[in-house]
PDB file of C-alpha atoms and ligand atoms in Angstrom:
ATOM      1  CA  MET A   1       3.926 165.324 -66.807  1.00 52.00           C
ATOM      2  CA  PRO A   2       5.100 165.986 -63.244  1.00 63.00           C
ATOM      3  CA  THR A   3       2.424 167.154 -60.817  1.00 85.00           C
ATOM      4  CA  VAL A   4       2.175 170.908 -60.407  1.00 96.00           C
ATOM      5  CA  GLN A   5       3.174 171.932 -56.873  1.00 98.00           C
ATOM      6  CA  LYS A   6       0.921 174.541 -55.241  1.00 98.00           C
ATOM      7  CA  VAL A   7       2.877 177.083 -53.230  1.00 98.00           C
ATOM      8  CA  ILE A   8       2.462 180.144 -51.007  1.00 98.00           C
ATOM      9  CA  LEU A   9       5.458 182.474 -50.823  1.00 98.00           C
ATOM     10  CA  ASP A  10       6.189 184.138 -47.476  1.00 98.00           C
ATOM     11  CA  THR A  11       8.760 186.858 -48.035  1.00 98.00           C
ATOM     12  CA  ASP A  12      10.659 189.847 -46.662  1.00 95.00           C
ATOM     13  CA  ILE A  13      11.002 191.187 -50.207  1.00 96.00           C
ATOM     14  CA  GLY A  14      12.565 194.622 -50.525  1.00 94.00           C
ATOM     15  CA  ASP A  15      15.932 194.583 -48.777  1.00 88.00           C
ATOM     16  CA  ASP A  16      18.152 191.900 -50.206  1.00 92.00           C
ATOM     17  CA  ILE A  17      17.332 191.505 -53.900  1.00 95.00           C
ATOM     18  CA  ASP A  18      16.928 187.740 -53.868  1.00 97.00           C
ATOM     19  CA  ASP A  19      13.279 187.718 -52.775  1.00 98.00           C
ATOM     20  CA  ALA A  20      12.223 189.579 -55.927  1.00 98.00           C
ATOM     21  CA  LEU A  21      14.353 187.166 -57.958  1.00 98.00           C
ATOM     22  CA  ALA A  22      12.691 184.217 -56.202  1.00 98.00           C
ATOM     23  CA  LEU A  23       9.159 185.504 -56.804  1.00 98.00           C
ATOM     24  CA  ALA A  24      10.019 185.994 -60.475  1.00 98.00           C
ATOM     25  CA  LEU A  25      11.301 182.408 -60.699  1.00 98.00           C
ATOM     26  CA  ILE A  26       8.112 181.009 -59.144  1.00 98.00           C
ATOM     27  CA  CYS A  27       6.025 182.792 -61.773  1.00 98.00           C
ATOM     28  CA  ALA A  28       8.391 181.577 -64.494  1.00 97.00           C
ATOM     29  CA  SER A  29       7.991 177.946 -63.354  1.00 97.00           C
ATOM     30  CA  PRO A  30       4.971 176.136 -64.848  1.00 97.00           C
ATOM     31  CA  GLU A  31       5.758 173.321 -62.397  1.00 97.00           C
ATOM     32  CA  LEU A  32       4.688 175.648 -59.547  1.00 98.00           C
ATOM     33  CA  GLU A  33       1.264 177.216 -58.989  1.00 98.00           C
ATOM     34  CA  LEU A  34       1.459 180.319 -56.812  1.00 98.00           C
ATOM     35  CA  VAL A  35      -1.725 180.670 -54.760  1.00 98.00           C
ATOM     36  CA  GLY A  36      -0.674 183.686 -52.708  1.00 98.00           C
ATOM     37  CA  VAL A  37       2.072 185.800 -51.212  1.00 98.00           C
ATOM     38  CA  THR A  38       2.449 186.958 -47.605  1.00 98.00           C
ATOM     39  CA  THR A  39       4.973 189.499 -46.382  1.00 97.00           C
ATOM     40  CA  VAL A  40       6.894 189.573 -43.132  1.00 95.00           C
ATOM     41  CA  TYR A  41       9.327 191.623 -41.073  1.00 91.00           C
ATOM     42  CA  GLY A  42       9.318 195.376 -40.668  1.00 88.00           C
ATOM     43  CA  ASN A  43       7.489 197.419 -43.274  1.00 90.00           C
ATOM     44  CA  VAL A  44       5.197 194.690 -44.539  1.00 93.00           C
ATOM     45  CA  GLU A  45       2.962 197.098 -46.498  1.00 93.00           C
ATOM     46  CA  ALA A  46       5.887 198.414 -48.549  1.00 93.00           C
ATOM     47  CA  ARG A  47       7.109 194.854 -49.072  1.00 95.00           C
ATOM     48  CA  SER A  48       3.637 193.920 -50.315  1.00 96.00           C
ATOM     49  CA  ARG A  49       3.791 196.746 -52.830  1.00 96.00           C
ATOM     50  CA  GLN A  50       6.955 195.327 -54.336  1.00 97.00           C
ATOM     51  CA  ALA A  51       5.497 191.813 -54.429  1.00 98.00           C
ATOM     52  CA  ARG A  52       2.468 193.163 -56.320  1.00 98.00           C
ATOM     53  CA  THR A  53       4.767 195.073 -58.678  1.00 98.00           C
ATOM     54  CA  VAL A  54       6.759 191.944 -59.558  1.00 98.00           C
ATOM     55  CA  LEU A  55       3.527 189.963 -60.045  1.00 98.00           C
ATOM     56  CA  SER A  56       2.194 192.690 -62.344  1.00 98.00           C
ATOM     57  CA  ALA A  57       5.419 192.575 -64.347  1.00 97.00           C
ATOM     58  CA  CYS A  58       4.857 188.822 -64.798  1.00 97.00           C
ATOM     59  CA  GLY A  59       1.643 189.496 -66.727  1.00 96.00           C
ATOM     60  CA  LYS A  60      -2.133 189.242 -66.449  1.00 94.00           C
ATOM     61  CA  LYS A  61      -2.157 185.680 -65.158  1.00 95.00           C
ATOM     62  CA  TYR A  62      -0.139 186.682 -62.097  1.00 97.00           C
ATOM     63  CA  ARG A  63      -1.286 190.255 -61.465  1.00 97.00           C
ATOM     64  CA  ASP A  64      -4.261 189.352 -59.267  1.00 96.00           C
ATOM     65  CA  ILE A  65      -2.608 186.661 -57.163  1.00 98.00           C
ATOM     66  CA  PRO A  66      -3.487 187.711 -53.596  1.00 98.00           C
ATOM     67  CA  VAL A  67      -0.820 189.420 -51.530  1.00 98.00           C
ATOM     68  CA  ALA A  68      -1.401 189.803 -47.772  1.00 98.00           C
ATOM     69  CA  ALA A  69       0.719 191.779 -45.336  1.00 97.00           C
ATOM     70  CA  GLY A  70       1.750 189.766 -42.301  1.00 96.00           C
ATOM     71  CA  CYS A  71       3.724 190.363 -39.116  1.00 93.00           C
ATOM     72  CA  GLY A  72       6.112 193.291 -38.872  1.00 89.00           C
ATOM     73  CA  ALA A  73       7.635 192.190 -35.567  1.00 86.00           C
ATOM     74  CA  GLY A  74       8.872 188.802 -34.400  1.00 86.00           C
ATOM     75  CA  ILE A  75       7.251 186.603 -31.768  1.00 86.00           C
ATOM     76  CA  CYS A  76       9.812 187.253 -29.086  1.00 73.00           C
ATOM     77  CA  ALA A  77      12.112 190.239 -28.943  1.00 58.00           C
ATOM     78  CA  ARG A  78      13.991 189.118 -25.877  1.00 56.00           C
ATOM     79  CA  ARG A  79      17.264 190.013 -27.541  1.00 56.00           C
ATOM     80  CA  LEU A  80      18.038 192.359 -30.395  1.00 54.00           C
ATOM     81  CA  VAL A  81      20.129 189.751 -32.151  1.00 55.00           C
ATOM     82  CA  ALA A  82      20.280 191.718 -35.360  1.00 52.00           C
ATOM     83  CA  GLY A  83      21.523 194.778 -33.499  1.00 53.00           C
ATOM     84  CA  ASN A  84      20.559 198.201 -34.767  1.00 47.00           C
ATOM     85  CA  SER A  85      19.044 196.873 -37.937  1.00 52.00           C
ATOM     86  CA  ARG A  86      16.343 195.024 -36.063  1.00 55.00           C
ATOM     87  CA  GLN A  87      15.244 198.226 -34.389  1.00 56.00           C
ATOM     88  CA  MET A  88      15.489 200.010 -37.697  1.00 50.00           C
ATOM     89  CA  TYR A  89      13.147 197.521 -39.377  1.00 57.00           C
ATOM     90  CA  LEU A  90      10.630 197.741 -36.598  1.00 60.00           C
ATOM     91  CA  ASP A  91      10.596 201.492 -37.178  1.00 55.00           C
ATOM     92  CA  LYS A  92       9.087 200.985 -40.620  1.00 65.00           C
ATOM     93  CA  VAL A  93      12.084 201.792 -42.729  1.00 76.00           C
ATOM     94  CA  ILE A  94      11.260 201.883 -46.437  1.00 82.00           C
ATOM     95  CA  PRO A  95      12.829 198.864 -48.173  1.00 85.00           C
ATOM     96  CA  ASN A  96      15.645 199.779 -50.546  1.00 87.00           C
ATOM     97  CA  GLN A  97      13.929 198.577 -53.727  1.00 91.00           C
ATOM     98  CA  ASP A  98      10.897 200.807 -53.212  1.00 91.00           C
ATOM     99  CA  GLY A  99      12.050 202.883 -56.184  1.00 91.00           C
ATOM    100  CA  SER A 100      11.342 199.913 -58.474  1.00 93.00           C
ATOM    101  CA  CYS A 101       7.673 199.700 -57.397  1.00 94.00           C
ATOM    102  CA  LEU A 102       4.580 200.860 -59.253  1.00 95.00           C
ATOM    103  CA  PRO A 103       2.368 203.464 -57.550  1.00 95.00           C
ATOM    104  CA  VAL A 104      -0.262 201.850 -55.342  1.00 94.00           C
ATOM    105  CA  ASP A 105      -3.132 203.118 -57.533  1.00 95.00           C
ATOM    106  CA  GLN A 106      -1.712 201.131 -60.476  1.00 96.00           C
ATOM    107  CA  LEU A 107      -1.696 197.887 -58.498  1.00 96.00           C
ATOM    108  CA  PRO A 108      -4.431 195.483 -57.403  1.00 96.00           C
ATOM    109  CA  PRO A 109      -5.426 196.130 -53.774  1.00 96.00           C
ATOM    110  CA  LEU A 110      -3.700 194.364 -50.921  1.00 97.00           C
ATOM    111  CA  ASP A 111      -5.654 191.351 -49.642  1.00 98.00           C
ATOM    112  CA  ARG A 112      -7.839 192.516 -46.757  1.00 96.00           C
ATOM    113  CA  ARG A 113      -6.732 189.686 -44.482  1.00 98.00           C
ATOM    114  CA  HIS A 114      -3.715 189.665 -42.186  1.00 98.00           C
ATOM    115  CA  GLY A 115      -0.949 187.434 -43.548  1.00 98.00           C
ATOM    116  CA  VAL A 116      -1.365 184.920 -40.704  1.00 98.00           C
ATOM    117  CA  ASP A 117      -5.099 184.574 -41.387  1.00 98.00           C
ATOM    118  CA  PHE A 118      -4.450 184.392 -45.113  1.00 98.00           C
ATOM    119  CA  LEU A 119      -2.104 181.443 -44.532  1.00 98.00           C
ATOM    120  CA  ILE A 120      -4.612 179.701 -42.262  1.00 98.00           C
ATOM    121  CA  GLU A 121      -7.624 180.186 -44.545  1.00 98.00           C
ATOM    122  CA  THR A 122      -5.801 179.332 -47.756  1.00 98.00           C
ATOM    123  CA  ILE A 123      -4.111 176.223 -46.396  1.00 98.00           C
ATOM    124  CA  MET A 124      -7.187 175.005 -44.466  1.00 98.00           C
ATOM    125  CA  ASN A 125      -9.418 175.487 -47.523  1.00 98.00           C
ATOM    126  CA  GLY A 126      -6.928 173.653 -49.732  1.00 97.00           C
ATOM    127  CA  ALA A 127      -6.644 169.934 -50.355  1.00 97.00           C
ATOM    128  CA  GLY A 128      -3.581 169.458 -48.165  1.00 97.00           C
ATOM    129  CA  ASP A 129      -1.284 170.121 -51.089  1.00 97.00           C
ATOM    130  CA  ILE A 130      -0.106 173.702 -50.529  1.00 98.00           C
ATOM    131  CA  ILE A 131       3.598 174.077 -49.765  1.00 98.00           C
ATOM    132  CA  PRO A 132       4.724 177.219 -47.913  1.00 98.00           C
ATOM    133  CA  ILE A 133       7.986 178.632 -49.245  1.00 98.00           C
ATOM    134  CA  MET A 134       9.568 180.618 -46.407  1.00 98.00           C
ATOM    135  CA  ILE A 135      12.244 183.102 -47.475  1.00 98.00           C
ATOM    136  CA  GLY A 136      12.177 185.545 -44.557  1.00 96.00           C
ATOM    137  CA  ALA A 137      11.624 185.379 -40.819  1.00 95.00           C
ATOM    138  CA  MET A 138       9.175 182.543 -40.117  1.00 97.00           C
ATOM    139  CA  THR A 139       6.830 184.575 -37.905  1.00 96.00           C
ATOM    140  CA  ASN A 140       3.695 184.279 -40.073  1.00 98.00           C
ATOM    141  CA  LEU A 141       3.758 180.497 -40.415  1.00 98.00           C
ATOM    142  CA  ALA A 142       4.707 179.939 -36.768  1.00 98.00           C
ATOM    143  CA  LEU A 143       1.775 182.091 -35.609  1.00 98.00           C
ATOM    144  CA  ALA A 144      -0.540 180.317 -38.061  1.00 98.00           C
ATOM    145  CA  MET A 145       0.503 177.001 -36.455  1.00 98.00           C
ATOM    146  CA  ILE A 146      -0.243 178.397 -32.984  1.00 98.00           C
ATOM    147  CA  LYS A 147      -3.546 180.036 -33.939  1.00 98.00           C
ATOM    148  CA  GLU A 148      -4.866 177.057 -35.905  1.00 98.00           C
ATOM    149  CA  PRO A 149      -3.042 173.834 -34.963  1.00 98.00           C
ATOM    150  CA  LYS A 150      -5.138 171.868 -37.498  1.00 98.00           C
ATOM    151  CA  ILE A 151      -3.026 173.536 -40.173  1.00 98.00           C
ATOM    152  CA  LEU A 152      -0.186 171.142 -39.299  1.00 98.00           C
ATOM    153  CA  ALA A 153      -2.036 168.194 -40.851  1.00 98.00           C
ATOM    154  CA  LYS A 154      -2.716 170.195 -44.030  1.00 98.00           C
ATOM    155  CA  ILE A 155       0.886 171.100 -44.899  1.00 98.00           C
ATOM    156  CA  PRO A 156       2.648 168.329 -46.823  1.00 98.00           C
ATOM    157  CA  ARG A 157       6.070 169.949 -46.835  1.00 98.00           C
ATOM    158  CA  ILE A 158       7.763 173.297 -46.183  1.00 98.00           C
ATOM    159  CA  VAL A 159      10.580 174.834 -48.194  1.00 98.00           C
ATOM    160  CA  VAL A 160      12.830 177.302 -46.391  1.00 98.00           C
ATOM    161  CA  MET A 161      15.855 179.429 -47.083  1.00 98.00           C
ATOM    162  CA  ALA A 162      17.358 179.659 -43.618  1.00 98.00           C
ATOM    163  CA  GLY A 163      20.147 178.571 -41.345  1.00 97.00           C
ATOM    164  CA  GLU A 164      23.771 177.655 -41.672  1.00 96.00           C
ATOM    165  CA  PHE A 165      25.398 174.422 -40.602  1.00 96.00           C
ATOM    166  CA  ARG A 166      29.043 174.461 -41.601  1.00 93.00           C
ATOM    167  CA  SER A 167      30.061 177.174 -39.166  1.00 91.00           C
ATOM    168  CA  PRO A 168      28.543 178.576 -35.963  1.00 91.00           C
ATOM    169  CA  THR A 169      26.347 181.223 -37.565  1.00 88.00           C
ATOM    170  CA  ALA A 170      23.093 182.931 -36.600  1.00 90.00           C
ATOM    171  CA  GLU A 171      21.763 183.276 -40.144  1.00 93.00           C
ATOM    172  CA  TRP A 172      19.588 186.328 -40.899  1.00 91.00           C
ATOM    173  CA  ASN A 173      16.171 184.674 -41.405  1.00 94.00           C
ATOM    174  CA  ILE A 174      16.621 182.697 -38.196  1.00 94.00           C
ATOM    175  CA  ARG A 175      17.905 185.560 -36.078  1.00 89.00           C
ATOM    176  CA  CYS A 176      15.079 187.878 -37.182  1.00 89.00           C
ATOM    177  CA  ASP A 177      12.752 185.524 -35.267  1.00 91.00           C
ATOM    178  CA  PRO A 178      14.523 182.522 -33.698  1.00 92.00           C
ATOM    179  CA  GLU A 179      11.443 181.436 -31.725  1.00 93.00           C
ATOM    180  CA  ALA A 180       9.339 181.306 -34.901  1.00 96.00           C
ATOM    181  CA  ALA A 181      12.020 179.301 -36.713  1.00 97.00           C
ATOM    182  CA  ALA A 182      12.115 176.828 -33.817  1.00 97.00           C
ATOM    183  CA  ILE A 183       8.321 176.389 -33.974  1.00 98.00           C
ATOM    184  CA  VAL A 184       8.481 175.664 -37.705  1.00 98.00           C
ATOM    185  CA  PHE A 185      11.439 173.266 -37.455  1.00 98.00           C
ATOM    186  CA  ASN A 186       9.801 171.454 -34.504  1.00 98.00           C
ATOM    187  CA  SER A 187       6.446 171.147 -36.292  1.00 98.00           C
ATOM    188  CA  GLY A 188       7.035 167.584 -37.462  1.00 98.00           C
ATOM    189  CA  ILE A 189       6.435 168.599 -41.074  1.00 98.00           C
ATOM    190  CA  PRO A 190       9.094 167.591 -43.640  1.00 98.00           C
ATOM    191  CA  ILE A 191      11.241 170.598 -44.547  1.00 98.00           C
ATOM    192  CA  ASP A 192      13.657 171.212 -47.409  1.00 98.00           C
ATOM    193  CA  VAL A 193      16.305 173.666 -46.273  1.00 98.00           C
ATOM    194  CA  THR A 194      18.473 175.884 -48.439  1.00 98.00           C
ATOM    195  CA  PRO A 195      21.105 177.243 -46.056  1.00 98.00           C
ATOM    196  CA  PHE A 196      23.098 180.451 -46.318  1.00 96.00           C
ATOM    197  CA  ILE A 197      26.135 178.825 -47.951  1.00 96.00           C
ATOM    198  CA  ILE A 198      24.161 177.898 -51.077  1.00 97.00           C
ATOM    199  CA  GLY A 199      23.413 181.543 -51.863  1.00 94.00           C
ATOM    200  CA  ILE A 200      27.004 182.482 -51.183  1.00 93.00           C
ATOM    201  CA  THR A 201      28.044 179.824 -53.699  1.00 94.00           C
ATOM    202  CA  VAL A 202      25.541 180.985 -56.318  1.00 95.00           C
ATOM    203  CA  GLN A 203      26.231 184.705 -56.568  1.00 95.00           C
ATOM    204  CA  PHE A 204      25.648 186.593 -59.815  1.00 95.00           C
ATOM    205  CA  ARG A 205      28.569 188.009 -61.741  1.00 94.00           C
ATOM    206  CA  GLN A 206      28.276 191.203 -63.773  1.00 94.00           C
ATOM    207  CA  GLU A 207      27.634 189.177 -66.938  1.00 96.00           C
ATOM    208  CA  HIS A 208      24.439 187.770 -65.403  1.00 96.00           C
ATOM    209  CA  ILE A 209      23.150 191.218 -64.454  1.00 96.00           C
ATOM    210  CA  ASP A 210      24.003 192.436 -67.950  1.00 96.00           C
ATOM    211  CA  ARG A 211      21.878 189.656 -69.456  1.00 97.00           C
ATOM    212  CA  ILE A 212      18.876 190.716 -67.373  1.00 97.00           C
ATOM    213  CA  ALA A 213      19.414 194.391 -68.227  1.00 96.00           C
ATOM    214  CA  ALA A 214      19.686 193.574 -71.941  1.00 97.00           C
ATOM    215  CA  THR A 215      16.326 191.759 -72.019  1.00 96.00           C
ATOM    216  CA  ASP A 216      13.438 193.845 -73.274  1.00 95.00           C
ATOM    217  CA  ARG A 217      10.563 192.255 -71.348  1.00 96.00           C
ATOM    218  CA  PRO A 218       8.518 193.748 -68.497  1.00 96.00           C
ATOM    219  CA  LEU A 219       9.721 191.301 -65.845  1.00 97.00           C
ATOM    220  CA  ALA A 220      13.407 191.616 -66.783  1.00 97.00           C
ATOM    221  CA  LYS A 221      13.074 195.405 -66.828  1.00 97.00           C
ATOM    222  CA  ASN A 222      11.521 195.452 -63.370  1.00 97.00           C
ATOM    223  CA  LEU A 223      14.187 193.110 -61.997  1.00 97.00           C
ATOM    224  CA  ALA A 224      16.982 195.178 -63.568  1.00 97.00           C
ATOM    225  CA  ASN A 225      15.475 198.249 -61.926  1.00 95.00           C
ATOM    226  CA  ALA A 226      15.212 196.514 -58.538  1.00 95.00           C
ATOM    227  CA  ILE A 227      18.797 195.213 -58.834  1.00 95.00           C
ATOM    228  CA  ALA A 228      19.992 198.778 -59.538  1.00 93.00           C
ATOM    229  CA  CYS A 229      18.149 200.029 -56.419  1.00 92.00           C
ATOM    230  CA  PHE A 230      19.671 197.222 -54.366  1.00 93.00           C
ATOM    231  CA  GLN A 231      23.180 197.842 -55.659  1.00 91.00           C
ATOM    232  CA  SER A 232      23.101 201.586 -55.099  1.00 89.00           C
ATOM    233  CA  HIS A 233      21.671 201.321 -51.600  1.00 82.00           C
ATOM    234  CA  GLY A 234      24.347 202.171 -49.083  1.00 68.00           C
ATOM    235  CA  ALA A 235      27.035 201.143 -51.551  1.00 62.00           C
ATOM    236  CA  ARG A 236      30.511 202.499 -51.286  1.00 69.00           C
ATOM    237  CA  PRO A 237      31.798 203.901 -54.589  1.00 68.00           C
ATOM    238  CA  ASP A 238      34.263 201.012 -54.765  1.00 72.00           C
ATOM    239  CA  HIS A 239      31.739 198.302 -53.909  1.00 79.00           C
ATOM    240  CA  ARG A 240      28.443 197.354 -55.507  1.00 83.00           C
ATOM    241  CA  PRO A 241      26.939 194.241 -53.918  1.00 89.00           C
ATOM    242  CA  MET A 242      26.239 191.395 -56.337  1.00 93.00           C
ATOM    243  CA  PRO A 243      22.945 189.502 -55.989  1.00 94.00           C
ATOM    244  CA  SER A 244      23.289 186.146 -54.246  1.00 95.00           C
ATOM    245  CA  LEU A 245      20.622 183.617 -55.156  1.00 97.00           C
ATOM    246  CA  PHE A 246      19.777 182.589 -51.571  1.00 97.00           C
ATOM    247  CA  ASP A 247      15.980 182.556 -52.012  1.00 98.00           C
ATOM    248  CA  PRO A 248      15.837 181.641 -55.730  1.00 98.00           C
ATOM    249  CA  MET A 249      17.810 178.469 -55.014  1.00 98.00           C
ATOM    250  CA  ALA A 250      15.118 177.341 -52.545  1.00 98.00           C
ATOM    251  CA  VAL A 251      12.603 177.732 -55.401  1.00 98.00           C
ATOM    252  CA  ALA A 252      14.840 176.278 -58.113  1.00 98.00           C
ATOM    253  CA  THR A 253      15.499 173.081 -56.170  1.00 98.00           C
ATOM    254  CA  MET A 254      11.746 172.412 -55.946  1.00 98.00           C
ATOM    255  CA  VAL A 255      11.752 171.952 -59.708  1.00 98.00           C
ATOM    256  CA  VAL A 256      15.299 170.696 -60.289  1.00 98.00           C
ATOM    257  CA  PRO A 257      16.368 169.010 -57.038  1.00 98.00           C
ATOM    258  CA  ASP A 258      19.729 167.946 -58.431  1.00 98.00           C
ATOM    259  CA  LEU A 259      20.987 171.517 -58.754  1.00 98.00           C
ATOM    260  CA  VAL A 260      22.266 170.691 -55.271  1.00 98.00           C
ATOM    261  CA  THR A 261      23.346 167.642 -53.314  1.00 98.00           C
ATOM    262  CA  TRP A 262      21.214 166.903 -50.249  1.00 98.00           C
ATOM    263  CA  LYS A 263      21.825 165.594 -46.751  1.00 98.00           C
ATOM    264  CA  ARG A 264      18.987 164.181 -44.692  1.00 98.00           C
ATOM    265  CA  GLY A 265      18.691 164.648 -40.935  1.00 98.00           C
ATOM    266  CA  THR A 266      17.196 167.004 -38.375  1.00 98.00           C
ATOM    267  CA  VAL A 267      17.665 170.725 -37.928  1.00 98.00           C
ATOM    268  CA  SER A 268      17.289 172.441 -34.591  1.00 97.00           C
ATOM    269  CA  VAL A 269      17.383 176.090 -33.582  1.00 96.00           C
ATOM    270  CA  GLU A 270      19.299 177.107 -30.480  1.00 94.00           C
ATOM    271  CA  LEU A 271      17.256 179.342 -28.177  1.00 92.00           C
ATOM    272  CA  GLN A 272      19.094 179.108 -24.861  1.00 88.00           C
ATOM    273  CA  GLY A 273      22.793 179.810 -25.039  1.00 84.00           C
ATOM    274  CA  ASP A 274      24.105 183.312 -24.526  1.00 80.00           C
ATOM    275  CA  THR A 275      26.566 183.045 -27.385  1.00 86.00           C
ATOM    276  CA  THR A 276      24.732 180.494 -29.511  1.00 89.00           C
ATOM    277  CA  TYR A 277      21.226 182.036 -29.600  1.00 88.00           C
ATOM    278  CA  ALA A 278      19.691 181.733 -33.105  1.00 91.00           C
ATOM    279  CA  MET A 279      22.353 179.365 -34.403  1.00 94.00           C
ATOM    280  CA  THR A 280      21.176 176.261 -36.250  1.00 97.00           C
ATOM    281  CA  MET A 281      22.356 172.687 -35.774  1.00 96.00           C
ATOM    282  CA  PHE A 282      22.108 169.778 -38.216  1.00 97.00           C
ATOM    283  CA  LYS A 283      22.280 166.148 -37.170  1.00 97.00           C
ATOM    284  CA  GLU A 284      22.614 163.843 -40.160  1.00 97.00           C
ATOM    285  CA  LYS A 285      20.480 160.687 -40.059  1.00 96.00           C
ATOM    286  CA  PRO A 286      18.944 158.584 -42.817  1.00 96.00           C
ATOM    287  CA  ASP A 287      15.329 158.879 -41.624  1.00 96.00           C
ATOM    288  CA  GLY A 288      15.424 162.567 -40.643  1.00 97.00           C
ATOM    289  CA  ILE A 289      12.465 164.685 -41.770  1.00 97.00           C
ATOM    290  CA  HIS A 290      14.642 167.592 -42.828  1.00 98.00           C
ATOM    291  CA  ARG A 291      16.667 167.703 -46.010  1.00 98.00           C
ATOM    292  CA  VAL A 292      19.478 170.217 -46.287  1.00 98.00           C
ATOM    293  CA  ALA A 293      21.027 171.407 -49.554  1.00 98.00           C
ATOM    294  CA  TRP A 294      24.736 170.870 -49.132  1.00 97.00           C
ATOM    295  CA  ASP A 295      26.577 171.800 -52.341  1.00 97.00           C
ATOM    296  CA  ALA A 296      25.283 173.656 -55.386  1.00 97.00           C
ATOM    297  CA  ASP A 297      26.123 173.267 -59.062  1.00 97.00           C
ATOM    298  CA  GLN A 298      26.947 176.921 -59.644  1.00 96.00           C
ATOM    299  CA  ASP A 299      26.964 177.201 -63.437  1.00 95.00           C
ATOM    300  CA  ARG A 300      23.882 175.045 -63.960  1.00 97.00           C
ATOM    301  CA  SER A 301      22.054 177.106 -61.341  1.00 97.00           C
ATOM    302  CA  PHE A 302      22.821 180.411 -63.096  1.00 96.00           C
ATOM    303  CA  GLU A 303      21.767 179.042 -66.450  1.00 96.00           C
ATOM    304  CA  TYR A 304      18.608 177.514 -65.045  1.00 98.00           C
ATOM    305  CA  TYR A 305      17.647 180.772 -63.351  1.00 98.00           C
ATOM    306  CA  LEU A 306      18.278 183.032 -66.325  1.00 97.00           C
ATOM    307  CA  SER A 307      16.778 180.684 -68.913  1.00 97.00           C
ATOM    308  CA  ARG A 308      13.525 180.589 -66.964  1.00 97.00           C
ATOM    309  CA  VAL A 309      13.172 184.203 -65.879  1.00 97.00           C
ATOM    310  CA  LEU A 310      14.369 185.855 -69.079  1.00 97.00           C
ATOM    311  CA  ALA A 311      11.862 183.826 -71.107  1.00 96.00           C
ATOM    312  CA  MET A 312       9.018 185.246 -68.998  1.00 91.00           C
TER     313      MET A 312
HETATM  314 CA1  LIG B   1      14.448 186.897 -48.082  1.00 52.50          CA
END
């Protein structure tokens, strides 16, 4: 029996649909033990409500997993790299999948701690075996590292969905808080990185959405509902966005690493250049502490995802 990996999910659930899909996959993976969820970026309370809704849909065992709201704003707002949307998020916009959430009085209460303190206390009280899975801006973990530097010795590994290395790109999770991403990547902790291109490669087709919608289980129903909210949000009549499995692939590769090929090396985040701010660089080297997913097996990834989540 492989060892169960303890994880904390840090998420900006609520805008792109893949965070909800990733949380569902964690709960559907007996190889992973979810010890808590923290939310980040913009309306963290509303994001927490969706996280608690998905956990409730996963059943009694998952319903009371603590969810703590973290940082709404990034560490350094020296440039509005995400343009208008960054300002919009800071103004507490309601995430687009809010319509798929249960009313607050039907959910367990939010954890009373701030997300940063939740990370510190949970990781420091653990046995050095809790892996943060970062699928949003990395503000919460970066601030936890600053507030309690002893946390560095207690984190065995970090899993992130972030960055892009094949083209000069300021990927969303990096550009929402480039300084935080740099702190995490410079922490000296081994990191497994699922970059943007992997999610682009593994994008649902209509047949996959139909399979979720046709499944009569609470989790599948909630996900189908959230996908419908996501697809109708801001969609043109001629275009409904299809879910890309950016965040779920970061989770999936923890259990089945060979869904992707890996390259080892070091990742750095550019913070200086006027035109390169928030871009990520990868230098391949055999003893690097970062491991980047390079190519994904598309069909196996879809089947793995659906077989796990639809059985939940
Ligand atoms: Ca995300």
